[in-house]
Short mmCIF file of N, CA and C in Angstrom, two decimals:
data_model
loop_
_atom_site.label_atom_id
_atom_site.label_comp_id
_atom_site.label_asym_id
_atom_site.label_seq_id
_atom_site.Cartn_x
_atom_site.Cartn_y
_atom_site.Cartn_z
N MET A 5 67.39 45.02 11.46
CA MET A 5 66.47 45.42 12.46
C MET A 5 65.11 45.63 11.54
N LYS A 6 65.10 46.35 10.68
CA LYS A 6 63.68 46.62 10.08
C LYS A 6 63.14 45.68 9.70
N THR A 7 63.54 44.20 9.36
CA THR A 7 63.01 43.24 9.29
C THR A 7 62.61 42.31 10.54
N VAL A 8 63.45 42.59 11.47
CA VAL A 8 63.00 41.67 12.52
C VAL A 8 61.72 42.44 13.02
N PHE A 9 61.73 44.03 13.05
CA PHE A 9 60.68 44.53 13.89
C PHE A 9 59.56 43.98 13.06
N ALA A 10 59.50 44.20 11.58
CA ALA A 10 58.20 43.98 11.03
C ALA A 10 58.12 42.18 11.31
N SER A 11 58.64 41.73 11.48
CA SER A 11 58.51 40.19 11.52
C SER A 11 57.72 39.98 13.07
N LEU A 12 58.60 40.54 13.65
CA LEU A 12 57.77 40.90 15.20
C LEU A 12 56.25 41.18 15.51
N LEU A 13 56.36 42.22 14.63
CA LEU A 13 54.94 42.90 14.56
C LEU A 13 53.81 42.31 13.95
N LEU A 14 54.14 41.68 12.86
CA LEU A 14 53.29 40.46 12.24
C LEU A 14 53.22 39.41 12.95
N PHE A 15 53.96 38.85 13.68
CA PHE A 15 53.88 37.74 14.72
C PHE A 15 52.93 38.14 15.81
N SER A 16 52.99 39.45 16.31
CA SER A 16 52.00 39.83 17.29
C SER A 16 50.50 39.99 16.65
N ALA A 17 50.52 40.25 15.28
CA ALA A 17 49.26 40.47 14.87
C ALA A 17 48.33 39.19 14.56
N MET A 18 49.16 38.15 14.48
CA MET A 18 48.70 36.91 14.03
C MET A 18 48.36 36.20 15.45
N LEU A 19 48.95 36.67 16.44
CA LEU A 19 48.81 36.20 17.71
C LEU A 19 47.53 36.53 18.26
N ILE A 20 47.32 37.91 18.14
CA ILE A 20 46.19 38.86 18.53
C ILE A 20 45.03 38.11 17.92
N ASN A 21 44.85 37.95 16.70
CA ASN A 21 44.17 37.69 15.76
C ASN A 21 43.63 36.26 16.01
N ALA A 22 44.45 35.31 16.46
CA ALA A 22 43.98 34.17 16.54
C ALA A 22 43.48 33.81 17.99
N GLN A 23 43.47 34.68 18.70
CA GLN A 23 42.85 34.91 20.16
C GLN A 23 41.78 35.68 20.57
N THR A 24 40.91 35.91 19.15
CA THR A 24 39.72 36.53 19.22
C THR A 24 38.73 35.32 18.98
N SER A 25 37.32 36.01 19.59
CA SER A 25 36.58 34.70 19.36
C SER A 25 36.01 34.68 17.74
N ASP A 26 35.78 33.49 17.69
CA ASP A 26 35.39 33.06 15.85
C ASP A 26 33.88 33.53 15.75
N THR A 27 33.63 34.70 14.94
CA THR A 27 32.22 34.95 14.87
C THR A 27 31.35 33.92 13.94
N LEU A 28 32.12 33.12 13.15
CA LEU A 28 31.55 31.90 12.15
C LEU A 28 30.82 30.96 13.10
N THR A 29 31.27 30.90 13.95
CA THR A 29 30.93 29.67 15.12
C THR A 29 29.22 29.76 15.64
N ARG A 30 28.92 28.90 15.60
CA ARG A 30 27.24 29.16 15.81
C ARG A 30 26.89 28.19 17.61
N SER A 31 26.29 29.19 17.94
CA SER A 31 25.84 28.62 19.50
C SER A 31 24.90 27.76 19.22
N ARG A 32 24.49 26.54 19.79
CA ARG A 32 23.51 25.81 19.88
C ARG A 32 22.46 26.00 20.98
N ILE A 33 21.09 26.05 20.17
CA ILE A 33 20.07 26.64 21.26
C ILE A 33 19.65 25.23 21.46
N THR A 34 19.27 25.17 23.05
CA THR A 34 18.90 24.03 23.69
C THR A 34 17.24 24.02 24.46
N THR A 35 16.59 23.08 23.59
CA THR A 35 15.24 23.53 24.05
C THR A 35 14.93 22.40 25.78
N GLN A 36 14.26 23.14 26.35
CA GLN A 36 14.14 22.35 27.93
C GLN A 36 12.60 21.70 27.66
N LYS A 37 12.59 20.26 28.42
CA LYS A 37 11.63 19.65 28.02
C LYS A 37 10.71 20.21 29.18
N TYR A 38 9.30 20.53 28.60
CA TYR A 38 8.02 20.90 29.28
C TYR A 38 7.21 19.82 30.22
N SER A 39 7.24 20.22 31.19
CA SER A 39 7.03 19.50 32.39
C SER A 39 5.54 19.36 32.84
N GLY A 40 4.67 20.41 32.11
CA GLY A 40 3.59 20.66 32.80
C GLY A 40 2.60 19.13 32.24
N ASN A 41 1.18 19.65 32.20
CA ASN A 41 0.36 18.56 31.82
C ASN A 41 0.20 18.62 30.21
N MET A 42 0.65 17.64 29.36
CA MET A 42 0.71 18.15 28.41
C MET A 42 -0.02 16.63 27.58
N VAL A 43 -0.65 16.21 26.58
CA VAL A 43 -1.14 15.25 26.13
C VAL A 43 -0.40 14.77 24.99
N GLN A 44 0.51 13.80 25.04
CA GLN A 44 1.05 13.46 24.00
C GLN A 44 0.46 12.38 23.22
N ARG A 45 0.06 12.20 21.94
CA ARG A 45 -0.73 11.46 20.84
C ARG A 45 0.68 10.44 20.27
N THR A 46 0.17 9.37 20.19
CA THR A 46 0.93 8.58 19.58
C THR A 46 0.09 7.60 18.92
N TYR A 47 0.46 7.36 17.91
CA TYR A 47 -0.05 6.68 17.11
C TYR A 47 0.15 5.17 16.61
N LYS A 48 -0.42 4.05 16.50
CA LYS A 48 0.44 2.81 16.20
C LYS A 48 0.69 2.37 15.06
N THR A 49 2.01 2.33 14.77
CA THR A 49 2.10 1.99 13.13
C THR A 49 2.80 0.39 13.16
N MET A 50 2.38 -0.40 12.20
CA MET A 50 2.98 -1.56 12.30
C MET A 50 3.59 -1.65 10.69
N PRO A 51 4.76 -2.60 10.39
CA PRO A 51 5.45 -2.52 9.05
C PRO A 51 4.09 -3.45 8.25
N VAL A 52 4.15 -3.33 7.38
CA VAL A 52 3.26 -3.99 5.94
C VAL A 52 3.12 -5.46 6.29
N THR A 53 4.69 -5.86 6.38
CA THR A 53 4.82 -7.57 6.44
C THR A 53 4.35 -8.36 7.88
N ASP A 54 3.88 -7.33 8.76
CA ASP A 54 3.25 -7.82 10.10
C ASP A 54 2.02 -7.84 9.79
N VAL A 55 1.64 -7.56 9.07
CA VAL A 55 -0.12 -7.28 8.85
C VAL A 55 -0.82 -8.09 7.91
N LYS A 56 -1.99 -8.73 8.50
CA LYS A 56 -2.45 -9.54 7.28
C LYS A 56 -3.45 -8.82 6.38
N MET A 57 -3.47 -8.85 5.24
CA MET A 57 -4.26 -8.07 4.01
C MET A 57 -5.42 -8.23 4.13
N ILE A 58 -6.21 -8.01 5.02
CA ILE A 58 -7.74 -8.59 5.09
C ILE A 58 -8.34 -7.48 4.19
N VAL A 59 -7.81 -6.61 3.50
CA VAL A 59 -8.74 -5.57 2.81
C VAL A 59 -8.77 -5.82 1.34
N PHE A 60 -8.06 -6.67 1.03
CA PHE A 60 -7.94 -7.47 -0.40
C PHE A 60 -9.30 -8.22 -0.71
N GLY A 61 -9.71 -8.31 -1.98
CA GLY A 61 -10.97 -9.18 -2.41
C GLY A 61 -12.19 -7.99 -3.28
N ASP A 62 -13.32 -9.00 -3.57
CA ASP A 62 -14.20 -7.93 -3.92
C ASP A 62 -15.20 -7.66 -3.54
N TYR A 63 -15.94 -6.08 -3.60
CA TYR A 63 -16.49 -5.30 -3.23
C TYR A 63 -17.53 -4.80 -3.83
N THR A 64 -18.55 -4.40 -3.08
CA THR A 64 -19.48 -3.30 -3.95
C THR A 64 -19.57 -1.92 -3.07
N ILE A 65 -19.87 -0.84 -4.21
CA ILE A 65 -19.92 0.31 -3.55
C ILE A 65 -21.30 0.70 -2.84
N SER A 66 -21.64 0.60 -1.32
CA SER A 66 -22.60 0.71 -0.80
C SER A 66 -23.04 2.06 -0.47
N ASP A 67 -21.91 3.14 -0.54
CA ASP A 67 -22.57 4.65 0.02
C ASP A 67 -21.29 5.28 -0.08
N TYR A 68 -21.72 6.68 0.26
CA TYR A 68 -20.83 7.42 -0.15
C TYR A 68 -20.77 8.79 0.96
N SER A 69 -19.58 9.54 1.18
CA SER A 69 -19.75 10.91 1.87
C SER A 69 -18.84 11.80 1.13
N VAL A 70 -19.97 12.79 0.63
CA VAL A 70 -19.36 14.32 0.15
C VAL A 70 -18.33 15.11 1.10
N LEU A 71 -17.28 15.06 0.74
CA LEU A 71 -16.37 15.69 1.62
C LEU A 71 -15.83 16.77 1.10
N SER A 72 -15.67 17.17 0.03
CA SER A 72 -14.48 18.14 -0.81
C SER A 72 -15.66 18.95 -1.37
N GLN A 73 -14.95 20.38 -1.90
CA GLN A 73 -15.81 21.16 -2.82
C GLN A 73 -15.85 20.75 -3.96
N LYS A 74 -14.70 19.90 -4.26
CA LYS A 74 -14.64 19.74 -5.87
C LYS A 74 -14.71 18.14 -6.06
N SER A 75 -15.93 17.40 -6.36
CA SER A 75 -16.46 16.49 -6.14
C SER A 75 -17.25 16.21 -7.53
N LEU A 76 -17.56 14.85 -7.51
CA LEU A 76 -18.32 14.45 -8.68
C LEU A 76 -19.64 14.80 -8.39
N SER A 77 -20.55 15.05 -9.79
CA SER A 77 -22.19 15.27 -9.21
C SER A 77 -22.85 13.98 -8.55
N GLU A 78 -23.88 14.68 -8.06
CA GLU A 78 -24.52 13.69 -7.36
C GLU A 78 -25.13 12.40 -8.32
N GLY A 79 -25.46 12.64 -9.11
CA GLY A 79 -26.55 11.66 -10.40
C GLY A 79 -24.72 10.57 -10.76
N GLU A 80 -23.63 11.44 -10.65
CA GLU A 80 -22.72 10.49 -10.64
C GLU A 80 -22.30 9.53 -10.00
N LEU A 81 -22.46 10.04 -8.93
CA LEU A 81 -21.95 9.59 -7.08
C LEU A 81 -23.42 8.41 -7.12
N ASN A 82 -24.73 8.92 -7.49
CA ASN A 82 -25.38 7.48 -7.12
C ASN A 82 -25.43 6.42 -8.29
N SER A 83 -24.96 6.95 -9.19
CA SER A 83 -24.81 5.73 -10.61
C SER A 83 -23.57 4.40 -9.84
N LEU A 84 -22.53 5.16 -8.87
CA LEU A 84 -21.54 4.25 -8.45
C LEU A 84 -22.26 3.25 -7.18
N ILE A 85 -23.19 3.27 -7.03
CA ILE A 85 -23.91 2.77 -5.70
C ILE A 85 -24.16 1.56 -6.40
N GLY A 86 -23.57 0.57 -5.97
CA GLY A 86 -23.99 -0.92 -6.09
C GLY A 86 -22.85 -1.57 -7.47
N THR A 87 -22.21 -0.74 -7.90
CA THR A 87 -21.09 -1.23 -8.75
C THR A 87 -20.07 -1.77 -7.85
N ASN A 88 -19.26 -2.97 -8.74
CA ASN A 88 -18.39 -3.77 -8.26
C ASN A 88 -16.81 -3.20 -8.36
N VAL A 89 -16.50 -3.41 -7.29
CA VAL A 89 -14.64 -3.23 -7.04
C VAL A 89 -13.76 -4.22 -6.80
N LYS A 90 -12.88 -4.18 -7.44
CA LYS A 90 -11.97 -5.60 -7.03
C LYS A 90 -10.65 -4.57 -6.32
N VAL A 91 -10.22 -5.05 -4.81
CA VAL A 91 -9.37 -4.39 -4.53
C VAL A 91 -8.09 -5.75 -4.25
N GLN A 92 -7.09 -5.23 -4.76
CA GLN A 92 -5.97 -6.16 -5.17
C GLN A 92 -4.74 -5.07 -4.26
N ASN A 93 -3.56 -6.24 -4.08
CA ASN A 93 -2.52 -5.76 -3.50
C ASN A 93 -1.55 -4.47 -4.12
N THR A 94 -1.93 -4.47 -5.33
CA THR A 94 -1.35 -3.29 -5.50
C THR A 94 -2.20 -2.31 -6.81
N SER A 95 -3.59 -2.42 -7.04
CA SER A 95 -4.61 -1.67 -7.57
C SER A 95 -6.13 -1.78 -7.25
N ILE A 96 -6.68 -0.98 -7.16
CA ILE A 96 -8.25 -1.00 -6.96
C ILE A 96 -8.84 -0.82 -8.46
N ALA A 97 -10.00 -0.98 -8.75
CA ALA A 97 -10.33 -1.27 -10.06
C ALA A 97 -12.05 -1.87 -10.14
N GLY A 98 -12.65 -0.81 -10.89
CA GLY A 98 -13.94 -1.34 -10.77
C GLY A 98 -14.86 -0.39 -12.37
N SER A 99 -15.96 -1.17 -12.31
CA SER A 99 -16.76 -0.77 -13.40
C SER A 99 -17.40 0.82 -13.43
N GLY A 100 -17.54 1.23 -12.43
CA GLY A 100 -17.73 2.56 -12.06
C GLY A 100 -16.37 3.69 -12.00
N ILE A 101 -15.36 3.35 -11.49
CA ILE A 101 -14.36 4.07 -11.24
C ILE A 101 -13.05 4.12 -11.71
N ASP A 102 -12.34 5.09 -12.17
CA ASP A 102 -11.11 4.95 -12.60
C ASP A 102 -10.08 3.75 -12.18
N PRO A 103 -9.44 3.13 -12.30
CA PRO A 103 -8.57 2.34 -11.82
C PRO A 103 -7.51 3.35 -11.06
N LEU A 104 -6.77 2.70 -9.99
CA LEU A 104 -5.96 3.42 -9.30
C LEU A 104 -4.61 2.00 -8.86
N THR A 105 -3.37 2.52 -9.32
CA THR A 105 -2.90 1.64 -8.87
C THR A 105 -1.64 2.34 -7.74
N PHE A 106 -1.20 1.53 -6.85
CA PHE A 106 -0.33 1.85 -5.63
C PHE A 106 0.26 0.91 -5.01
N GLU A 107 0.93 1.07 -3.99
CA GLU A 107 1.73 -0.14 -3.08
C GLU A 107 1.66 0.60 -1.83
N ILE A 108 1.43 -0.30 -1.02
CA ILE A 108 0.90 -0.51 0.36
C ILE A 108 2.45 0.13 1.24
N TYR A 109 2.22 1.04 1.81
CA TYR A 109 3.87 1.06 2.58
C TYR A 109 3.63 1.07 4.05
N GLN A 110 2.49 1.08 4.99
CA GLN A 110 2.40 0.98 5.94
C GLN A 110 1.29 1.15 6.35
N VAL A 111 0.94 0.47 7.74
CA VAL A 111 -0.46 0.40 8.36
C VAL A 111 -0.06 1.24 9.51
N GLU A 112 -1.38 1.97 9.33
CA GLU A 112 -1.53 3.08 10.77
C GLU A 112 -2.73 3.07 11.45
N VAL A 113 -2.81 3.11 12.60
CA VAL A 113 -3.94 3.46 13.25
C VAL A 113 -4.25 4.99 13.61
N GLN A 114 -5.69 5.63 12.91
CA GLN A 114 -5.50 6.89 13.28
C GLN A 114 -6.92 7.52 13.89
N LYS A 115 -7.17 8.69 14.15
CA LYS A 115 -8.26 9.15 14.40
C LYS A 115 -8.95 9.86 13.23
N LYS A 116 -10.35 9.41 12.99
CA LYS A 116 -11.37 10.28 12.01
C LYS A 116 -10.75 11.65 11.66
N ASP A 117 -10.62 12.32 12.32
CA ASP A 117 -10.32 13.92 12.33
C ASP A 117 -8.91 13.98 11.65
N ASP A 118 -8.15 13.29 12.12
CA ASP A 118 -6.32 13.27 11.23
C ASP A 118 -6.81 12.65 10.01
N PHE A 119 -7.38 11.83 9.62
CA PHE A 119 -7.57 10.81 8.35
C PHE A 119 -8.09 12.05 7.43
N ILE A 120 -9.27 12.61 7.67
CA ILE A 120 -10.06 13.28 6.63
C ILE A 120 -8.99 14.76 6.74
N TYR A 121 -8.48 15.35 7.72
CA TYR A 121 -7.46 16.60 7.43
C TYR A 121 -6.59 16.14 5.99
N ARG A 122 -5.79 14.95 6.51
CA ARG A 122 -4.77 14.50 5.83
C ARG A 122 -5.29 14.31 4.17
N VAL A 123 -6.49 13.91 4.19
CA VAL A 123 -6.98 13.37 2.70
C VAL A 123 -7.44 14.49 2.16
N PHE A 124 -8.41 15.65 3.18
CA PHE A 124 -9.29 16.32 2.11
C PHE A 124 -8.59 17.82 2.27
N GLY A 125 -7.60 17.70 3.48
CA GLY A 125 -6.92 19.15 3.91
C GLY A 125 -8.20 20.01 4.31
N ASP A 126 -7.97 21.75 3.92
CA ASP A 126 -8.76 22.71 4.18
C ASP A 126 -10.06 22.78 3.53
N ASP A 127 -10.24 21.92 2.38
CA ASP A 127 -11.04 21.98 1.32
C ASP A 127 -12.22 21.25 1.70
N LEU A 128 -12.61 21.34 2.89
CA LEU A 128 -13.66 20.58 3.41
C LEU A 128 -14.92 20.98 3.15
N LYS A 129 -16.21 20.24 2.48
CA LYS A 129 -17.25 20.84 2.17
C LYS A 129 -18.15 20.58 3.96
N LYS A 130 -17.85 19.46 4.35
CA LYS A 130 -18.33 19.08 5.64
C LYS A 130 -17.53 18.01 6.32
N SER A 131 -17.34 18.05 7.58
CA SER A 131 -16.37 16.89 8.65
C SER A 131 -17.32 15.94 8.83
N GLU A 132 -18.84 15.59 8.15
CA GLU A 132 -19.59 14.54 8.84
C GLU A 132 -19.47 13.29 7.83
N ALA A 133 -18.47 12.58 8.13
CA ALA A 133 -18.21 11.04 7.70
C ALA A 133 -18.42 10.38 8.57
N ASN A 134 -18.93 8.94 7.94
CA ASN A 134 -19.52 7.89 8.36
C ASN A 134 -18.38 6.62 9.04
N LEU A 135 -17.28 7.39 9.95
CA LEU A 135 -16.34 6.73 10.35
C LEU A 135 -16.67 6.65 11.63
N PRO A 136 -16.02 5.42 12.27
CA PRO A 136 -15.51 5.39 13.42
C PRO A 136 -14.30 6.19 14.17
N GLU A 137 -14.49 6.54 15.10
CA GLU A 137 -13.59 7.78 15.65
C GLU A 137 -11.96 7.26 15.53
N THR A 138 -11.52 5.74 15.83
CA THR A 138 -10.22 5.53 15.32
C THR A 138 -10.67 3.91 14.25
N PHE A 139 -9.52 4.29 13.63
CA PHE A 139 -9.56 2.94 12.66
C PHE A 139 -8.47 2.69 11.97
N THR A 140 -7.99 1.78 11.28
CA THR A 140 -6.60 1.34 10.65
C THR A 140 -6.84 1.58 9.09
N VAL A 141 -5.62 2.33 8.78
CA VAL A 141 -5.45 2.95 7.19
C VAL A 141 -4.44 2.07 7.07
N HIS A 142 -4.37 1.78 5.38
CA HIS A 142 -3.20 1.21 4.74
C HIS A 142 -2.91 1.90 3.71
N LYS A 143 -2.02 2.71 4.16
CA LYS A 143 -1.48 4.20 3.46
C LYS A 143 -0.39 3.46 2.18
N THR A 144 -1.08 4.22 1.28
CA THR A 144 -0.87 3.89 -0.44
C THR A 144 0.27 4.90 -0.52
N ASP A 145 1.28 4.78 -1.78
CA ASP A 145 2.01 5.71 -2.38
C ASP A 145 1.45 6.37 -3.57
N ASN A 146 0.14 6.39 -3.65
CA ASN A 146 -0.53 7.19 -4.67
C ASN A 146 -1.06 8.61 -4.40
N GLU A 147 -0.92 9.57 -4.70
CA GLU A 147 -1.25 10.56 -4.19
C GLU A 147 -2.90 11.13 -4.11
N ASN A 148 -3.72 10.27 -5.19
CA ASN A 148 -5.09 10.24 -5.30
C ASN A 148 -5.75 8.98 -4.50
N CYS A 149 -5.20 8.51 -4.08
CA CYS A 149 -5.35 7.23 -2.85
C CYS A 149 -4.82 7.42 -1.56
N TYR A 150 -4.95 8.73 -0.63
CA TYR A 150 -4.08 8.40 0.77
C TYR A 150 -4.10 7.17 1.13
N GLY A 151 -4.86 6.10 1.06
CA GLY A 151 -4.95 5.11 2.29
C GLY A 151 -6.66 4.22 2.04
N ILE A 152 -6.40 2.89 2.05
CA ILE A 152 -7.63 2.59 2.46
C ILE A 152 -7.99 2.06 4.02
N VAL A 153 -9.40 2.71 4.33
CA VAL A 153 -9.52 2.48 5.67
C VAL A 153 -10.19 1.16 6.20
N ASP A 154 -9.83 0.23 6.60
CA ASP A 154 -10.31 -0.74 7.01
C ASP A 154 -11.31 -0.49 8.34
N LEU A 155 -12.81 -0.57 8.04
CA LEU A 155 -13.57 -0.28 9.13
C LEU A 155 -14.18 -1.53 9.81
N GLY A 156 -13.63 -2.67 9.51
CA GLY A 156 -14.03 -3.88 10.06
C GLY A 156 -15.38 -4.60 9.80
N GLY A 157 -15.58 -5.36 9.62
CA GLY A 157 -16.94 -6.21 9.43
C GLY A 157 -17.21 -6.59 7.94
N GLY A 158 -16.06 -6.90 6.87
CA GLY A 158 -16.14 -6.54 5.58
C GLY A 158 -16.40 -4.98 4.89
N ARG A 159 -16.27 -4.28 5.72
CA ARG A 159 -16.19 -2.71 5.13
C ARG A 159 -14.93 -2.06 5.02
N ILE A 160 -14.65 -1.17 3.86
CA ILE A 160 -13.53 -0.67 3.70
C ILE A 160 -14.33 0.79 3.16
N ALA A 161 -13.20 1.74 3.01
CA ALA A 161 -13.67 2.91 2.62
C ALA A 161 -12.20 3.50 2.01
N ILE A 162 -12.43 4.18 0.85
CA ILE A 162 -11.44 4.66 -0.16
C ILE A 162 -11.80 6.12 -0.74
N PRO A 163 -10.51 7.14 -0.50
CA PRO A 163 -11.14 8.28 -1.32
C PRO A 163 -11.23 7.89 -2.49
N TYR A 164 -11.86 9.08 -3.35
CA TYR A 164 -12.03 9.03 -4.52
C TYR A 164 -12.78 10.27 -5.06
N LYS A 165 -11.99 11.34 -5.96
CA LYS A 165 -12.34 12.54 -6.51
C LYS A 165 -12.92 13.06 -5.60
N GLY A 166 -12.47 13.59 -4.27
CA GLY A 166 -13.53 14.58 -3.11
C GLY A 166 -14.65 13.80 -2.42
N VAL A 167 -14.37 12.49 -2.86
CA VAL A 167 -15.66 11.65 -1.86
C VAL A 167 -15.11 10.86 -1.33
N LEU A 168 -15.60 10.13 -0.17
CA LEU A 168 -15.03 8.72 0.33
C LEU A 168 -16.04 7.92 0.33
N LEU A 169 -15.91 6.82 -0.30
CA LEU A 169 -16.71 5.82 -1.10
C LEU A 169 -16.41 4.76 0.05
N TYR A 170 -17.80 4.22 0.54
CA TYR A 170 -17.79 3.04 1.30
C TYR A 170 -18.04 1.96 0.68
N LEU A 171 -17.47 0.47 0.83
CA LEU A 171 -17.45 -0.73 0.04
C LEU A 171 -17.62 -1.68 1.12
N THR A 172 -18.48 -2.50 0.56
CA THR A 172 -18.88 -3.95 1.20
C THR A 172 -18.43 -5.18 0.91
N ARG A 173 -18.11 -5.78 1.33
CA ARG A 173 -17.41 -6.92 0.83
C ARG A 173 -18.23 -8.13 0.37
N ILE A 174 -18.20 -8.51 -0.79
CA ILE A 174 -19.36 -9.28 -1.74
C ILE A 174 -19.33 -10.63 -0.98
#
């Protein structure tokens, strides 16, 4: 009789425990869509295989914009003007700059402010870059060269040691 009563008590306890709510399950928080006047920014991206790589070729450094607190001295920068740079599909090399190796993984249309923030971050000396409001960026996997900016008309720009170098096709 004691075993039957103990079994019945144990069965009742298990049944009560099974009916209590599980505290380990998490409820899902859902967000509701904002229906106000919100401006949504979208940027056009293209796979690298669909884009003509018109940025490759021989260039000369024509100008620069110092955008970072940590950059080359003015004398070093002035000595770069007029030097030749060769931009190839996996590298940038020149007589006055250190070589950069990379792989282009995406081509994206970006706004000037977005590009400057992504490259130079909060460490801006000034935000006055000689760039149009929107342009195409050939993004690279090299942490020292975010991307090659296609300015059109045979001009490109590359970030280099806290400076944005402007190059003109030879």
